[in-house]
Amino acid sequence: MIKGVIFDFGFTLFYFDNPSVERYYECFKKGLLKSIARLKEKQVWNENLTNEAFVKNFSKKREHFFRKSLKTKMEYPTSLIFQNVLESLKDEEIIDNLDNLTESAYNELAELYHSCEEDEWEPFENTKETLEELGLKNLKLALISNHPNHKTIKNVLKKHGLFKFFNVVVTSAKYGKRKPDPNIFYHTLKKMGLENQGNSVIMCGDEYADIIGAERANLQSILFERKYKFPFEKEINVSNLRKINNISEILDFLE
Ligand SMILES: [Mg+2]
């Protein structure tokens, strides 16, 4: 008997209209300009520093941490990238001091950076009714997202009235490691009150990290097949892989 279901967030419960690399960059640039405006308000700025130079610095660091995360499988949260960028600008004596920046200020910068993305994610047509139906079945529901800012995921869920359906919401930003590391799944099971019961829990996601992670942690898995392919996707080699094309089809796998 199934006791719990864990969902992935992006392209499983939510979609981003017309996703493309250009669209992502455009969206993040918009967010980053908001973070820059906040830094100026807080007077953590220097008139010789241009927005372009800051964007360039930030992009370089983000790329650096992205490559590092591929190697280490760790998540480097966006707040940490801001801290890193600003500390190096201070070391180079471009910015005088960072005294106005507390931990919550770094979190706020990260939230602004992801604010455009927050507006773009929309739930699939059947997401809400499927979660409602699952909720009626006395199952534990959780979400695991590989995302560098915990608050962004929470905000999107709340904005669409879906946060209330989840017993547990885990992000790699908060936990520190990314799917497919089995530990993020063990951590989630424990928080669901289903420790060592992975074989009665279904993980549903749209990519390699979800399915292979679930296999490593001995969970059941179901692939949500996306309509479009992403570049550089890893092939999922799992025998008898169960697949669905509509999120509501998960209801057929609960017996
Ligand atoms: Mg996904």
PDB file of C-alpha atoms and ligand atoms in Angstrom:
ATOM      1  CA  MET A   1       0.000   0.000   0.000  1.00  0.00           C
ATOM      2  CA  ILE A   2       1.229   3.478  -0.851  1.00  0.00           C
ATOM      3  CA  LYS A   3       1.732   5.707   2.182  1.00  0.00           C
ATOM      4  CA  GLY A   4       3.184   8.784   0.573  1.00  0.00           C
ATOM      5  CA  VAL A   5       3.930  10.595  -2.667  1.00  0.00           C
ATOM      6  CA  ILE A   6       6.851  12.924  -3.304  1.00  0.00           C
ATOM      7  CA  PHE A   7       6.687  15.303  -6.248  1.00  0.00           C
ATOM      8  CA  ASP A   8       9.324  17.249  -8.071  1.00  0.00           C
ATOM      9  CA  PHE A   9       8.455  20.919  -8.652  1.00  0.00           C
ATOM     10  CA  GLY A  10       9.627  22.178 -12.071  1.00  0.00           C
ATOM     11  CA  PHE A  11       7.974  20.605 -15.114  1.00  0.00           C
ATOM     12  CA  THR A  12       6.206  18.048 -12.897  1.00  0.00           C
ATOM     13  CA  LEU A  13       3.677  20.163 -10.947  1.00  0.00           C
ATOM     14  CA  PHE A  14       4.557  23.521 -12.525  1.00  0.00           C
ATOM     15  CA  TYR A  15       5.641  24.677 -15.968  1.00  0.00           C
ATOM     16  CA  PHE A  16       7.439  27.689 -17.350  1.00  0.00           C
ATOM     17  CA  ASP A  17       5.861  28.855 -20.594  1.00  0.00           C
ATOM     18  CA  ASN A  18       8.073  28.558 -23.716  1.00  0.00           C
ATOM     19  CA  PRO A  19      11.221  27.648 -21.806  1.00  0.00           C
ATOM     20  CA  SER A  20      14.446  28.580 -23.572  1.00  0.00           C
ATOM     21  CA  VAL A  21      17.936  29.512 -22.457  1.00  0.00           C
ATOM     22  CA  GLU A  22      17.375  33.103 -23.689  1.00  0.00           C
ATOM     23  CA  ARG A  23      14.135  33.370 -21.745  1.00  0.00           C
ATOM     24  CA  TYR A  24      15.819  32.197 -18.525  1.00  0.00           C
ATOM     25  CA  TYR A  25      18.653  34.693 -18.928  1.00  0.00           C
ATOM     26  CA  GLU A  26      16.265  37.521 -19.649  1.00  0.00           C
ATOM     27  CA  CYS A  27      14.211  36.644 -16.568  1.00  0.00           C
ATOM     28  CA  PHE A  28      17.230  36.403 -14.245  1.00  0.00           C
ATOM     29  CA  LYS A  29      18.673  39.645 -15.574  1.00  0.00           C
ATOM     30  CA  LYS A  30      15.397  41.378 -14.700  1.00  0.00           C
ATOM     31  CA  GLY A  31      15.548  39.952 -11.173  1.00  0.00           C
ATOM     32  CA  LEU A  32      19.201  40.832 -10.745  1.00  0.00           C
ATOM     33  CA  LEU A  33      18.505  44.473 -11.637  1.00  0.00           C
ATOM     34  CA  LYS A  34      15.972  44.523  -8.787  1.00  0.00           C
ATOM     35  CA  SER A  35      18.626  43.155  -6.398  1.00  0.00           C
ATOM     36  CA  ILE A  36      21.020  45.873  -7.586  1.00  0.00           C
ATOM     37  CA  ALA A  37      18.394  48.550  -6.910  1.00  0.00           C
ATOM     38  CA  ARG A  38      18.053  47.158  -3.363  1.00  0.00           C
ATOM     39  CA  LEU A  39      21.835  47.312  -2.837  1.00  0.00           C
ATOM     40  CA  LYS A  40      21.795  50.949  -3.919  1.00  0.00           C
ATOM     41  CA  GLU A  41      18.957  51.691  -1.474  1.00  0.00           C
ATOM     42  CA  LYS A  42      21.034  50.114   1.272  1.00  0.00           C
ATOM     43  CA  GLN A  43      24.010  52.195   0.136  1.00  0.00           C
ATOM     44  CA  VAL A  44      26.096  49.107  -0.486  1.00  0.00           C
ATOM     45  CA  TRP A  45      27.350  50.514  -3.759  1.00  0.00           C
ATOM     46  CA  ASN A  46      29.938  52.771  -5.293  1.00  0.00           C
ATOM     47  CA  GLU A  47      29.138  55.267  -8.014  1.00  0.00           C
ATOM     48  CA  ASN A  48      32.053  53.911 -10.079  1.00  0.00           C
ATOM     49  CA  LEU A  49      30.475  50.476 -10.110  1.00  0.00           C
ATOM     50  CA  THR A  50      28.153  50.013 -13.098  1.00  0.00           C
ATOM     51  CA  ASN A  51      25.173  47.677 -13.222  1.00  0.00           C
ATOM     52  CA  GLU A  52      26.860  45.899 -16.147  1.00  0.00           C
ATOM     53  CA  ALA A  53      30.013  45.256 -14.120  1.00  0.00           C
ATOM     54  CA  PHE A  54      27.979  43.847 -11.244  1.00  0.00           C
ATOM     55  CA  VAL A  55      25.931  41.635 -13.590  1.00  0.00           C
ATOM     56  CA  LYS A  56      29.175  40.368 -15.149  1.00  0.00           C
ATOM     57  CA  ASN A  57      30.679  39.595 -11.741  1.00  0.00           C
ATOM     58  CA  PHE A  58      27.531  37.857 -10.583  1.00  0.00           C
ATOM     59  CA  SER A  59      27.229  35.754 -13.751  1.00  0.00           C
ATOM     60  CA  LYS A  60      30.844  34.655 -13.424  1.00  0.00           C
ATOM     61  CA  LYS A  61      30.342  33.535  -9.829  1.00  0.00           C
ATOM     62  CA  ARG A  62      27.078  31.818 -10.631  1.00  0.00           C
ATOM     63  CA  GLU A  63      28.784  29.888 -13.417  1.00  0.00           C
ATOM     64  CA  HIS A  64      31.636  28.993 -11.055  1.00  0.00           C
ATOM     65  CA  PHE A  65      29.239  27.629  -8.416  1.00  0.00           C
ATOM     66  CA  PHE A  66      27.180  25.847 -11.058  1.00  0.00           C
ATOM     67  CA  ARG A  67      30.292  23.957 -12.231  1.00  0.00           C
ATOM     68  CA  LYS A  68      31.264  23.241  -8.653  1.00  0.00           C
ATOM     69  CA  SER A  69      27.813  21.806  -7.921  1.00  0.00           C
ATOM     70  CA  LEU A  70      28.142  19.418 -10.868  1.00  0.00           C
ATOM     71  CA  LYS A  71      31.269  18.013  -9.233  1.00  0.00           C
ATOM     72  CA  THR A  72      30.261  18.062  -5.578  1.00  0.00           C
ATOM     73  CA  LYS A  73      26.454  17.480  -5.965  1.00  0.00           C
ATOM     74  CA  MET A  74      26.045  20.219  -3.370  1.00  0.00           C
ATOM     75  CA  GLU A  75      23.684  23.165  -3.772  1.00  0.00           C
ATOM     76  CA  TYR A  76      25.186  26.624  -3.500  1.00  0.00           C
ATOM     77  CA  PRO A  77      22.261  28.915  -2.637  1.00  0.00           C
ATOM     78  CA  THR A  78      21.772  32.214  -4.433  1.00  0.00           C
ATOM     79  CA  SER A  79      22.201  34.116  -1.132  1.00  0.00           C
ATOM     80  CA  LEU A  80      25.702  32.625  -0.880  1.00  0.00           C
ATOM     81  CA  ILE A  81      26.527  33.761  -4.421  1.00  0.00           C
ATOM     82  CA  PHE A  82      25.508  37.333  -3.527  1.00  0.00           C
ATOM     83  CA  GLN A  83      27.641  37.173  -0.402  1.00  0.00           C
ATOM     84  CA  ASN A  84      30.584  35.882  -2.397  1.00  0.00           C
ATOM     85  CA  VAL A  85      30.270  38.543  -5.111  1.00  0.00           C
ATOM     86  CA  LEU A  86      29.949  41.364  -2.587  1.00  0.00           C
ATOM     87  CA  GLU A  87      32.839  40.125  -0.443  1.00  0.00           C
ATOM     88  CA  SER A  88      35.139  40.011  -3.453  1.00  0.00           C
ATOM     89  CA  LEU A  89      34.058  43.537  -4.468  1.00  0.00           C
ATOM     90  CA  LYS A  90      34.958  44.610  -0.945  1.00  0.00           C
ATOM     91  CA  ASP A  91      38.347  42.853  -1.150  1.00  0.00           C
ATOM     92  CA  GLU A  92      39.000  44.713  -4.394  1.00  0.00           C
ATOM     93  CA  GLU A  93      38.053  47.913  -2.542  1.00  0.00           C
ATOM     94  CA  ILE A  94      35.252  48.636  -5.017  1.00  0.00           C
ATOM     95  CA  ILE A  95      32.692  48.568  -2.202  1.00  0.00           C
ATOM     96  CA  ASP A  96      33.652  50.117   1.160  1.00  0.00           C
ATOM     97  CA  ASN A  97      31.756  48.019   3.641  1.00  0.00           C
ATOM     98  CA  LEU A  98      29.075  45.392   3.922  1.00  0.00           C
ATOM     99  CA  ASP A  99      27.883  46.369   7.383  1.00  0.00           C
ATOM    100  CA  ASN A 100      24.332  46.965   6.151  1.00  0.00           C
ATOM    101  CA  LEU A 101      24.052  43.365   4.955  1.00  0.00           C
ATOM    102  CA  THR A 102      22.763  40.833   7.465  1.00  0.00           C
ATOM    103  CA  GLU A 103      21.864  37.239   6.656  1.00  0.00           C
ATOM    104  CA  SER A 104      18.269  38.277   5.991  1.00  0.00           C
ATOM    105  CA  ALA A 105      19.491  40.974   3.581  1.00  0.00           C
ATOM    106  CA  TYR A 106      21.325  38.315   1.533  1.00  0.00           C
ATOM    107  CA  ASN A 107      18.137  36.233   1.535  1.00  0.00           C
ATOM    108  CA  GLU A 108      16.174  39.227   0.338  1.00  0.00           C
ATOM    109  CA  LEU A 109      18.644  39.822  -2.521  1.00  0.00           C
ATOM    110  CA  ALA A 110      18.201  36.181  -3.544  1.00  0.00           C
ATOM    111  CA  GLU A 111      14.420  36.469  -3.401  1.00  0.00           C
ATOM    112  CA  LEU A 112      14.489  39.558  -5.645  1.00  0.00           C
ATOM    113  CA  TYR A 113      16.830  37.797  -8.037  1.00  0.00           C
ATOM    114  CA  HIS A 114      14.312  34.935  -8.403  1.00  0.00           C
ATOM    115  CA  SER A 115      11.233  37.198  -8.389  1.00  0.00           C
ATOM    116  CA  CYS A 116      10.784  37.187 -12.153  1.00  0.00           C
ATOM    117  CA  GLU A 117      10.950  33.393 -12.205  1.00  0.00           C
ATOM    118  CA  GLU A 118       8.341  33.391  -9.420  1.00  0.00           C
ATOM    119  CA  ASP A 119       5.923  35.138 -11.781  1.00  0.00           C
ATOM    120  CA  GLU A 120       6.584  32.698 -14.608  1.00  0.00           C
ATOM    121  CA  TRP A 121       5.892  29.320 -12.970  1.00  0.00           C
ATOM    122  CA  GLU A 122       2.314  28.158 -13.453  1.00  0.00           C
ATOM    123  CA  PRO A 123       0.718  24.940 -12.157  1.00  0.00           C
ATOM    124  CA  PHE A 124      -0.397  22.439 -14.798  1.00  0.00           C
ATOM    125  CA  GLU A 125      -4.134  22.300 -15.398  1.00  0.00           C
ATOM    126  CA  ASN A 126      -4.577  19.190 -13.229  1.00  0.00           C
ATOM    127  CA  THR A 127      -2.064  19.933 -10.488  1.00  0.00           C
ATOM    128  CA  LYS A 128      -4.518  21.315  -7.947  1.00  0.00           C
ATOM    129  CA  GLU A 129      -7.266  18.731  -8.347  1.00  0.00           C
ATOM    130  CA  THR A 130      -4.704  15.913  -8.254  1.00  0.00           C
ATOM    131  CA  LEU A 131      -3.224  17.199  -4.991  1.00  0.00           C
ATOM    132  CA  GLU A 132      -6.747  17.599  -3.606  1.00  0.00           C
ATOM    133  CA  GLU A 133      -7.607  14.002  -4.470  1.00  0.00           C
ATOM    134  CA  LEU A 134      -4.362  12.702  -3.002  1.00  0.00           C
ATOM    135  CA  GLY A 135      -5.043  14.726   0.130  1.00  0.00           C
ATOM    136  CA  LEU A 136      -8.364  12.934   0.573  1.00  0.00           C
ATOM    137  CA  LYS A 137      -6.614   9.566   0.546  1.00  0.00           C
ATOM    138  CA  ASN A 138      -4.779   9.996   3.797  1.00  0.00           C
ATOM    139  CA  LEU A 139      -1.377  10.000   2.126  1.00  0.00           C
ATOM    140  CA  LYS A 140       1.662  11.988   3.170  1.00  0.00           C
ATOM    141  CA  LEU A 141       2.598  14.456   0.443  1.00  0.00           C
ATOM    142  CA  ALA A 142       6.015  16.005  -0.049  1.00  0.00           C
ATOM    143  CA  LEU A 143       7.911  18.026  -2.600  1.00  0.00           C
ATOM    144  CA  ILE A 144      11.641  17.962  -3.352  1.00  0.00           C
ATOM    145  CA  SER A 145      13.086  20.623  -5.601  1.00  0.00           C
ATOM    146  CA  ASN A 146      16.645  21.193  -6.780  1.00  0.00           C
ATOM    147  CA  HIS A 147      16.442  24.960  -6.391  1.00  0.00           C
ATOM    148  CA  PRO A 148      18.976  27.485  -5.070  1.00  0.00           C
ATOM    149  CA  ASN A 149      16.429  29.533  -3.113  1.00  0.00           C
ATOM    150  CA  HIS A 150      14.010  27.873  -0.667  1.00  0.00           C
ATOM    151  CA  LYS A 151      11.716  30.885  -0.301  1.00  0.00           C
ATOM    152  CA  THR A 152      11.047  31.056  -4.058  1.00  0.00           C
ATOM    153  CA  ILE A 153       9.527  27.562  -4.078  1.00  0.00           C
ATOM    154  CA  LYS A 154       7.452  28.339  -0.983  1.00  0.00           C
ATOM    155  CA  ASN A 155       6.258  31.621  -2.506  1.00  0.00           C
ATOM    156  CA  VAL A 156       5.150  29.984  -5.754  1.00  0.00           C
ATOM    157  CA  LEU A 157       3.274  27.229  -3.908  1.00  0.00           C
ATOM    158  CA  LYS A 158       1.546  29.787  -1.678  1.00  0.00           C
ATOM    159  CA  LYS A 159       0.711  32.108  -4.558  1.00  0.00           C
ATOM    160  CA  HIS A 160      -1.270  29.307  -6.207  1.00  0.00           C
ATOM    161  CA  GLY A 161      -2.852  28.007  -2.982  1.00  0.00           C
ATOM    162  CA  LEU A 162      -0.940  24.718  -3.122  1.00  0.00           C
ATOM    163  CA  PHE A 163       1.394  24.963  -0.133  1.00  0.00           C
ATOM    164  CA  LYS A 164      -1.298  23.614   2.227  1.00  0.00           C
ATOM    165  CA  PHE A 165      -1.316  20.222   0.477  1.00  0.00           C
ATOM    166  CA  PHE A 166       2.252  19.360   1.443  1.00  0.00           C
ATOM    167  CA  ASN A 167       3.335  17.859   4.738  1.00  0.00           C
ATOM    168  CA  VAL A 168       6.932  18.525   3.775  1.00  0.00           C
ATOM    169  CA  VAL A 169       8.679  20.871   1.316  1.00  0.00           C
ATOM    170  CA  VAL A 170      12.388  20.220   0.817  1.00  0.00           C
ATOM    171  CA  THR A 171      14.728  22.204  -1.410  1.00  0.00           C
ATOM    172  CA  SER A 172      18.379  21.569  -2.163  1.00  0.00           C
ATOM    173  CA  ALA A 173      19.009  25.178  -1.085  1.00  0.00           C
ATOM    174  CA  LYS A 174      17.903  24.386   2.440  1.00  0.00           C
ATOM    175  CA  TYR A 175      19.125  20.789   2.656  1.00  0.00           C
ATOM    176  CA  GLY A 176      22.487  21.429   0.976  1.00  0.00           C
ATOM    177  CA  LYS A 177      22.587  18.468  -1.411  1.00  0.00           C
ATOM    178  CA  ARG A 178      20.839  18.014  -4.738  1.00  0.00           C
ATOM    179  CA  LYS A 179      18.871  15.155  -6.223  1.00  0.00           C
ATOM    180  CA  PRO A 180      19.914  12.448  -7.210  1.00  0.00           C
ATOM    181  CA  ASP A 181      21.834  12.233  -3.908  1.00  0.00           C
ATOM    182  CA  PRO A 182      19.849   9.613  -1.965  1.00  0.00           C
ATOM    183  CA  ASN A 183      20.329  11.557   1.276  1.00  0.00           C
ATOM    184  CA  ILE A 184      17.894  14.275   0.230  1.00  0.00           C
ATOM    185  CA  PHE A 185      15.269  11.535  -0.212  1.00  0.00           C
ATOM    186  CA  TYR A 186      16.085   9.918   3.165  1.00  0.00           C
ATOM    187  CA  HIS A 187      15.845  13.348   4.788  1.00  0.00           C
ATOM    188  CA  THR A 188      12.414  13.886   3.184  1.00  0.00           C
ATOM    189  CA  LEU A 189      11.119  10.440   4.201  1.00  0.00           C
ATOM    190  CA  LYS A 190      12.164  11.126   7.770  1.00  0.00           C
ATOM    191  CA  LYS A 191      10.344  14.470   7.779  1.00  0.00           C
ATOM    192  CA  MET A 192       7.254  12.717   6.361  1.00  0.00           C
ATOM    193  CA  GLY A 193       7.358  10.265   9.264  1.00  0.00           C
ATOM    194  CA  LEU A 194       8.079   7.441   6.802  1.00  0.00           C
ATOM    195  CA  GLU A 195      11.685   6.659   7.608  1.00  0.00           C
ATOM    196  CA  ASN A 196      12.794   3.303   6.120  1.00  0.00           C
ATOM    197  CA  GLN A 197       9.449   3.001   4.318  1.00  0.00           C
ATOM    198  CA  GLY A 198      10.650   4.184   0.912  1.00  0.00           C
ATOM    199  CA  ASN A 199       9.208   1.100  -0.772  1.00  0.00           C
ATOM    200  CA  SER A 200       5.699   2.372   0.014  1.00  0.00           C
ATOM    201  CA  VAL A 201       6.441   5.891  -1.257  1.00  0.00           C
ATOM    202  CA  ILE A 202       6.258   7.058  -4.883  1.00  0.00           C
ATOM    203  CA  MET A 203       8.636   9.686  -6.256  1.00  0.00           C
ATOM    204  CA  CYS A 204       7.194  11.426  -9.318  1.00  0.00           C
ATOM    205  CA  GLY A 205       9.420  13.669 -11.425  1.00  0.00           C
ATOM    206  CA  ASP A 206      10.349  14.576 -14.960  1.00  0.00           C
ATOM    207  CA  GLU A 207      14.052  13.880 -15.079  1.00  0.00           C
ATOM    208  CA  TYR A 208      17.076  11.740 -14.373  1.00  0.00           C
ATOM    209  CA  ALA A 209      17.768  13.259 -10.945  1.00  0.00           C
ATOM    210  CA  ASP A 210      14.254  12.353  -9.743  1.00  0.00           C
ATOM    211  CA  ILE A 211      14.118   8.799 -11.043  1.00  0.00           C
ATOM    212  CA  ILE A 212      17.721   7.745 -10.409  1.00  0.00           C
ATOM    213  CA  GLY A 213      17.662   9.418  -6.986  1.00  0.00           C
ATOM    214  CA  ALA A 214      14.478   7.518  -6.124  1.00  0.00           C
ATOM    215  CA  GLU A 215      16.066   4.239  -7.270  1.00  0.00           C
ATOM    216  CA  ARG A 216      19.170   4.886  -5.160  1.00  0.00           C
ATOM    217  CA  ALA A 217      17.040   5.613  -2.100  1.00  0.00           C
ATOM    218  CA  ASN A 218      14.830   2.546  -2.771  1.00  0.00           C
ATOM    219  CA  LEU A 219      11.678   4.509  -3.443  1.00  0.00           C
ATOM    220  CA  GLN A 220       9.132   3.659  -6.104  1.00  0.00           C
ATOM    221  CA  SER A 221       9.370   5.967  -9.088  1.00  0.00           C
ATOM    222  CA  ILE A 222       7.148   7.324 -11.838  1.00  0.00           C
ATOM    223  CA  LEU A 223       8.429   9.440 -14.703  1.00  0.00           C
ATOM    224  CA  PHE A 224       6.291  12.384 -15.736  1.00  0.00           C
ATOM    225  CA  GLU A 225       7.009  12.646 -19.450  1.00  0.00           C
ATOM    226  CA  ARG A 226       7.515  16.225 -20.568  1.00  0.00           C
ATOM    227  CA  LYS A 227       6.285  17.278 -23.999  1.00  0.00           C
ATOM    228  CA  TYR A 228       9.635  18.848 -24.913  1.00  0.00           C
ATOM    229  CA  LYS A 229      13.225  17.757 -24.393  1.00  0.00           C
ATOM    230  CA  PHE A 230      15.841  19.862 -22.643  1.00  0.00           C
ATOM    231  CA  PRO A 231      19.423  20.140 -23.920  1.00  0.00           C
ATOM    232  CA  PHE A 232      22.034  17.825 -22.303  1.00  0.00           C
ATOM    233  CA  GLU A 233      19.470  15.551 -20.702  1.00  0.00           C
ATOM    234  CA  LYS A 234      20.786  12.343 -19.199  1.00  0.00           C
ATOM    235  CA  GLU A 235      19.169   9.163 -20.398  1.00  0.00           C
ATOM    236  CA  ILE A 236      17.229   7.216 -17.769  1.00  0.00           C
ATOM    237  CA  ASN A 237      18.145   3.554 -17.925  1.00  0.00           C
ATOM    238  CA  VAL A 238      15.701   1.894 -15.574  1.00  0.00           C
ATOM    239  CA  SER A 239      13.921  -1.330 -16.469  1.00  0.00           C
ATOM    240  CA  ASN A 240      10.108  -1.297 -16.319  1.00  0.00           C
ATOM    241  CA  LEU A 241      10.086   2.449 -15.793  1.00  0.00           C
ATOM    242  CA  ARG A 242       6.517   3.609 -15.182  1.00  0.00           C
ATOM    243  CA  LYS A 243       5.535   6.723 -17.107  1.00  0.00           C
ATOM    244  CA  ILE A 244       2.649   9.175 -17.064  1.00  0.00           C
ATOM    245  CA  ASN A 245       1.784  12.071 -19.390  1.00  0.00           C
ATOM    246  CA  ASN A 246      -0.708  13.804 -17.170  1.00  0.00           C
ATOM    247  CA  ILE A 247      -0.166  14.362 -13.464  1.00  0.00           C
ATOM    248  CA  SER A 248      -3.649  13.054 -12.568  1.00  0.00           C
ATOM    249  CA  GLU A 249      -2.594   9.594 -13.813  1.00  0.00           C
ATOM    250  CA  ILE A 250      -0.653   9.168 -10.574  1.00  0.00           C
ATOM    251  CA  LEU A 251      -3.994   8.311  -8.963  1.00  0.00           C
ATOM    252  CA  ASP A 252      -3.936   4.997 -10.881  1.00  0.00           C
ATOM    253  CA  PHE A 253      -0.801   3.839  -9.048  1.00  0.00           C
ATOM    254  CA  LEU A 254      -1.896   4.036  -5.438  1.00  0.00           C
ATOM    255  CA  GLU A 255      -3.120   0.491  -4.824  1.00  0.00           C
TER     256      GLU A 255
HETATM  257 MG    MG B   1      11.724  18.872 -12.781  1.00  0.00          MG
END
